[in-house]
Coordinates of C-alpha atoms in Angstrom, one line a residue:
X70 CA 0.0 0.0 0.0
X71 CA 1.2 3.7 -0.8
X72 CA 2.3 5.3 2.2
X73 CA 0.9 9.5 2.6
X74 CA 2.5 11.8 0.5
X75 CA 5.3 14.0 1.9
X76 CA 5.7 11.6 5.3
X77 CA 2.1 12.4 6.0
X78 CA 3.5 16.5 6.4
X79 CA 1.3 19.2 5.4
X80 CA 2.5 21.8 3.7
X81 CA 1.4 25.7 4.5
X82 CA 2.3 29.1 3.6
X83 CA 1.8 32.2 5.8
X84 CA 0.2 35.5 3.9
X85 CA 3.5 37.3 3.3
X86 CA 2.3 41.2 1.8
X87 CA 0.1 40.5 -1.2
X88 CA 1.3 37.2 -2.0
X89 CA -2.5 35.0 -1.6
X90 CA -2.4 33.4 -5.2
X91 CA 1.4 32.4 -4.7
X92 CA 0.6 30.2 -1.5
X93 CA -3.0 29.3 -3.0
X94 CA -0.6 27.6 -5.9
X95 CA 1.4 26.2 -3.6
X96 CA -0.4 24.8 -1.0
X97 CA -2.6 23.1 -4.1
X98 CA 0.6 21.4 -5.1
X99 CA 1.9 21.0 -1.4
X100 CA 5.3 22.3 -2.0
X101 CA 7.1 25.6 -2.6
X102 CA 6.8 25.2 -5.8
X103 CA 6.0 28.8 -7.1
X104 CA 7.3 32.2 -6.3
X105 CA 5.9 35.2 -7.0
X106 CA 8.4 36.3 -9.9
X107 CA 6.9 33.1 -11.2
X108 CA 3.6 33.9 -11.0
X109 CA 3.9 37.4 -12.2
X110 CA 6.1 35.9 -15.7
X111 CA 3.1 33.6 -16.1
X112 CA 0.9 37.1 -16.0
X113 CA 3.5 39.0 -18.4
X114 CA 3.3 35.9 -21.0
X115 CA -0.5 35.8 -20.9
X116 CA -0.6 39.9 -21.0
X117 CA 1.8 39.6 -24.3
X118 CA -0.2 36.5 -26.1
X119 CA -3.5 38.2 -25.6
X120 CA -1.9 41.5 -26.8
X121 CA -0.7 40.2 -30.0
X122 CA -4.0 38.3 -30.5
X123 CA -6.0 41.7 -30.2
X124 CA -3.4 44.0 -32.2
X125 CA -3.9 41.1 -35.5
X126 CA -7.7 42.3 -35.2
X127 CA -8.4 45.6 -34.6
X128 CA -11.7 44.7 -33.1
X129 CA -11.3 45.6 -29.1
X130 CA -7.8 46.2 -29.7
X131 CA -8.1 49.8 -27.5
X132 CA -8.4 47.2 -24.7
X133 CA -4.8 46.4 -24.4
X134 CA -3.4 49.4 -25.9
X135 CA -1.8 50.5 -22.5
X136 CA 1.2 48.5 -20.7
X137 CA -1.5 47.7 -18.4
X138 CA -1.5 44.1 -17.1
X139 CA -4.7 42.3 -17.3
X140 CA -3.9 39.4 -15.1
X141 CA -2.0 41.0 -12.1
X142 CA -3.3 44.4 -10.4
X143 CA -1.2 47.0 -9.1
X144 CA -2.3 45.7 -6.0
X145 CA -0.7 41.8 -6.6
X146 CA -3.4 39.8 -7.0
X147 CA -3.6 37.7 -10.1
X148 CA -5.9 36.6 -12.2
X149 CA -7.4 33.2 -12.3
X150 CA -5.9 32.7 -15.9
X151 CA -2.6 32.8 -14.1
X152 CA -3.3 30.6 -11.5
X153 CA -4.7 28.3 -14.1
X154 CA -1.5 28.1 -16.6
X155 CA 0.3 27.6 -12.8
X156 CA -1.3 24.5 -12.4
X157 CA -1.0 23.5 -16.0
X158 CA 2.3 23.3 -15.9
X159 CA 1.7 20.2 -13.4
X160 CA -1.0 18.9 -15.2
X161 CA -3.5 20.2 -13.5
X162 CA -6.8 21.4 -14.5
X163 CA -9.3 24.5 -12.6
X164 CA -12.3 23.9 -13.6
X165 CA -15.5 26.5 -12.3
X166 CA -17.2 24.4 -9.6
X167 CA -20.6 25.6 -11.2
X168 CA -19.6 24.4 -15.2
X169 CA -21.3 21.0 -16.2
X170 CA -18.2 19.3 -16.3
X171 CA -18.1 19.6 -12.6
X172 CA -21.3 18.4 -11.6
X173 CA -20.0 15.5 -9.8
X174 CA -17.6 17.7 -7.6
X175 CA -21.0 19.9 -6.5
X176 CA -23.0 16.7 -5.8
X177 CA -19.9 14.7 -4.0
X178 CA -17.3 17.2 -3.1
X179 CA -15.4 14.7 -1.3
X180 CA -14.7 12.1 -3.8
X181 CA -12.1 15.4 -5.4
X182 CA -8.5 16.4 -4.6
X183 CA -8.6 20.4 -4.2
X184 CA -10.4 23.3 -4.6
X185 CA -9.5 27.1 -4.8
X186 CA -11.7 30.3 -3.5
X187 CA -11.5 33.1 -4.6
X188 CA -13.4 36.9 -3.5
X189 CA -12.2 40.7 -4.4
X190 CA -8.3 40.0 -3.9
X191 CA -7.9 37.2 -1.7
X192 CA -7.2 33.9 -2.6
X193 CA -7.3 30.2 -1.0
X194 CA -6.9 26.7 -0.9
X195 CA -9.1 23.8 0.3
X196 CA -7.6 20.5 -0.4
X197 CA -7.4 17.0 0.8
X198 CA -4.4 15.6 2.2
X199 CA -3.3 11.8 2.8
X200 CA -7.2 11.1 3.0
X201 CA -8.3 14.2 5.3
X202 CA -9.6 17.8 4.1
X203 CA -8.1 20.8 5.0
X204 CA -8.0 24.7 4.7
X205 CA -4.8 25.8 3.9
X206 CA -5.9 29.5 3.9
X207 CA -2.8 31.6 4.4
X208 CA -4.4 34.0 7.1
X209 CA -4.5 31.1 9.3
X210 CA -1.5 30.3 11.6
X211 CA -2.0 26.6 10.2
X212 CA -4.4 24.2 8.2
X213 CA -7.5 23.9 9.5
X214 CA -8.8 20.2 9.4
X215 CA -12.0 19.9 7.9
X216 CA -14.9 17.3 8.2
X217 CA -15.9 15.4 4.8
X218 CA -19.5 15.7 6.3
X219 CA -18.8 19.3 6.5
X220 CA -17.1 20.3 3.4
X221 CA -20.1 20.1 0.9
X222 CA -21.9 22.7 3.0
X223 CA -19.2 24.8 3.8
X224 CA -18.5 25.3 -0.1
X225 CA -22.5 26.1 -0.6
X226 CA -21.6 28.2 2.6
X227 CA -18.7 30.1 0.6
X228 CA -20.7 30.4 -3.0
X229 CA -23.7 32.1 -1.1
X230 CA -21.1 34.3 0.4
X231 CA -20.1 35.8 -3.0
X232 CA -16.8 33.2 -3.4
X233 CA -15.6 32.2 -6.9
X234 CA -15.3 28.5 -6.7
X235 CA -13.3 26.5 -9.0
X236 CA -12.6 22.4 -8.7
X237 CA -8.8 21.3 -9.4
X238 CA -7.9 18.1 -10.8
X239 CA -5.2 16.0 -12.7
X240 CA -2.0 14.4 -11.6
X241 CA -1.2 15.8 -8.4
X242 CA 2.8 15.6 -7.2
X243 CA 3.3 12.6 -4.9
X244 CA 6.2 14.2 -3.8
X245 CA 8.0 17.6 -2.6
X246 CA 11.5 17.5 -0.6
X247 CA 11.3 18.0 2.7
X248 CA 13.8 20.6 4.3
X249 CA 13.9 22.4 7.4
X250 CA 13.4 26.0 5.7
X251 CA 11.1 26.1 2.6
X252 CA 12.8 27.6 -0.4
X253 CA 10.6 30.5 -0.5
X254 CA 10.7 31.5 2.9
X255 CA 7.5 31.7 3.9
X256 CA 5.8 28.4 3.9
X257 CA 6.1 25.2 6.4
X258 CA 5.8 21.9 7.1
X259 CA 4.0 20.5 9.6
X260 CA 2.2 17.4 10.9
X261 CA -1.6 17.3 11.6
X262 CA -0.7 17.3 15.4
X263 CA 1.6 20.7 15.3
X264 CA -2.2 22.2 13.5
X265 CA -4.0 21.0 16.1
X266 CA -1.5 22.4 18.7
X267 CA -1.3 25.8 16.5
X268 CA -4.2 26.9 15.9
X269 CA -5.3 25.7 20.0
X270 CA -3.2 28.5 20.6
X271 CA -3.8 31.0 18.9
X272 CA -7.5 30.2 19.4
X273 CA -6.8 30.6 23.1
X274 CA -5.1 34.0 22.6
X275 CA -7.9 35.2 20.6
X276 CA -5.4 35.4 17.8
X277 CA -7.0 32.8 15.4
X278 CA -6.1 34.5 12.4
X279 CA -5.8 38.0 10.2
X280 CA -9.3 36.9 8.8
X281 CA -10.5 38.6 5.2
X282 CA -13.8 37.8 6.7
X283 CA -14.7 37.2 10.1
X284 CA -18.2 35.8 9.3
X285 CA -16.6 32.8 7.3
X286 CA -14.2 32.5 10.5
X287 CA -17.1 32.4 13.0
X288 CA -19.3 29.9 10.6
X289 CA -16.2 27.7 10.0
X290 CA -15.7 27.4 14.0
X291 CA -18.7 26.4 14.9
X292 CA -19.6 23.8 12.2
X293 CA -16.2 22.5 12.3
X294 CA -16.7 22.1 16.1
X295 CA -19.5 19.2 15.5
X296 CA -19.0 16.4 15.7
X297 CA -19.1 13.5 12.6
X298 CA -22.2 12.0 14.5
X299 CA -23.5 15.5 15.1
X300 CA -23.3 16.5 11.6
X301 CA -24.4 13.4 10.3
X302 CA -27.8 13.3 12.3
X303 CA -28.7 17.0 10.4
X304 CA -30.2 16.8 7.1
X305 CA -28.0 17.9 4.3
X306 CA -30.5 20.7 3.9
X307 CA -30.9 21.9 7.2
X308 CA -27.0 21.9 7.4
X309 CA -26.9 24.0 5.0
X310 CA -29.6 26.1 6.1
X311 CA -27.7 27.1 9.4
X312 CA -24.7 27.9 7.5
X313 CA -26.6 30.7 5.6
X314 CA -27.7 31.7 8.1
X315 CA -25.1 32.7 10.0
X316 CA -23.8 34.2 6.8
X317 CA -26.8 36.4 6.2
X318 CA -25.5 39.5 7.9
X319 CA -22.5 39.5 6.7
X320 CA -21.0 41.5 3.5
X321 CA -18.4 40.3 1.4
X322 CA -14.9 40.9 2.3
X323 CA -13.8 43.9 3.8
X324 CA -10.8 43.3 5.0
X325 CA -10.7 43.8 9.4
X326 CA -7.0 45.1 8.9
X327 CA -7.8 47.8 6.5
X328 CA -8.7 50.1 9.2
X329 CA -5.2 50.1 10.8
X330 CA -3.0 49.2 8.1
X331 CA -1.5 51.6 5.6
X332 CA -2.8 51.1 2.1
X333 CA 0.5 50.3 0.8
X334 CA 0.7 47.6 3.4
X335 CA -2.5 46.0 3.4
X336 CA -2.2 42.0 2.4
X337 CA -4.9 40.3 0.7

């Protein structure tokens, strides 16, 4: 039998500045794989190919008549074109989680690998790891273990919330070498007891995380909390149900930390 991927380590990047989409990538491929020099010669290359294409017909050609990128924002975040030809190059796929072609994925979220969320400038993964899900979002201090009884409503949870959803799947690395400093030094690697530990702490110190939205923090700690039986003995619908509900008040993503951190300095 196959033994867990990576020693049964998790891999996890911390938001460094504006740098969302580089750990998204990365903690998809569970590795420092990316940088974000990569990332942004991924969104030069796309910027230059779609320039050439609109220049050969002069039909919406004004739109990329400026050095303008159209796949990174002054502000770092890049598009999901970008993120996309990331993942190609490991042949992965992203897929919208609402397209036909992932119909299964929306029925039985489960039975899939990875998914990536994405709202105004922030992005992150959800992705399962040696058999277990997890949310490898870079404003928390760790991955957040997540229920397979939970995940499905969690998503609708995110989707009603105003989140971009899209399904990833292909040939995932087995593999990434372990060292004792990542290579791009931000990310980690950790076993699902140091997340445990973690994120105890920083739960204690009311320090749980830099959160783009607090609502989706509050929802995810108290479904997250329930147990399998608990959640199993709710119907799918009223699961679902609660979750909206405790997302109704909120709006979508205004960052907490915008009103004490310079604009310059805000991270996404």
């Amino acid at each position: 039998m196959e033994g867990p991927s990576n020693g049964g380590m998790l891999y996890h990047e911390v938001q460094e500045g504006k740098l969302c989409a580089v750990h998204c990538v990365n903690t998809v491929l569970q590795g420092p794989f990316f940088s974000e020099f990569d990332l942004a010669a991924l969104a030069s290359d796309l910027d230059q190919t779609k320039r050439q294409m609109m220049t050969q017909n002069t039909v919406g050609a004004g739109d990329f008549a400026s050095a303008e990128s159209h796949n990174v924002s002054l502000g770092g975040d890049f598009s999901i074109q970008v993120l996309q030809k990331a993942l190609e190059v490991w042949d992965l796929q992203v897929i919208p989680l609402d397209s036909p072609v992932a119909e299964p994925a929306q029925i039985d979220p489960e039975e899939e690998n990875a998914f990536i969320c994405h709202l105004q400038d922030h992005w992150f993964t959800i992705r399962k790891v040696n058999g277990e899900w997890y949310n490898f979002d870079s404003l928390y201090a760790a991955p957040e273990q997540l229920s397979k009884f939970y995940l499905s409503a969690y998503l609708d949870s995110l989707k009603g919330a105003g989140w971009s959803i899209f399904l990833v799947r292909g040939n995932f690395p087995k593999e990434c070498p372990l060292s004792s400093e990542a290579s791009n030094g931000f990310g980690q690697w950790l076993t699902p007891e140091d997340c445990v530990r973690i994120l105890k702490a920083c739960n204690s110190k009311g320090e749980s995380s830099r959160e783009v939205d607090p609502v989706r923090r509050q929802t995810s700690d108290q479904f997250s909390s329930l147990s399998e039986a608990e959640l199993l003995a709710m119907e799918d619908e009223d699961l679902k149900a609660a979750m909206a509900a405790s997302l109704m008040d909120s709006t979508p993503a205004v960052p907490i930390s915008e009103a004490s951190v310079p604009s310059t300095e805000k991270s996404n």
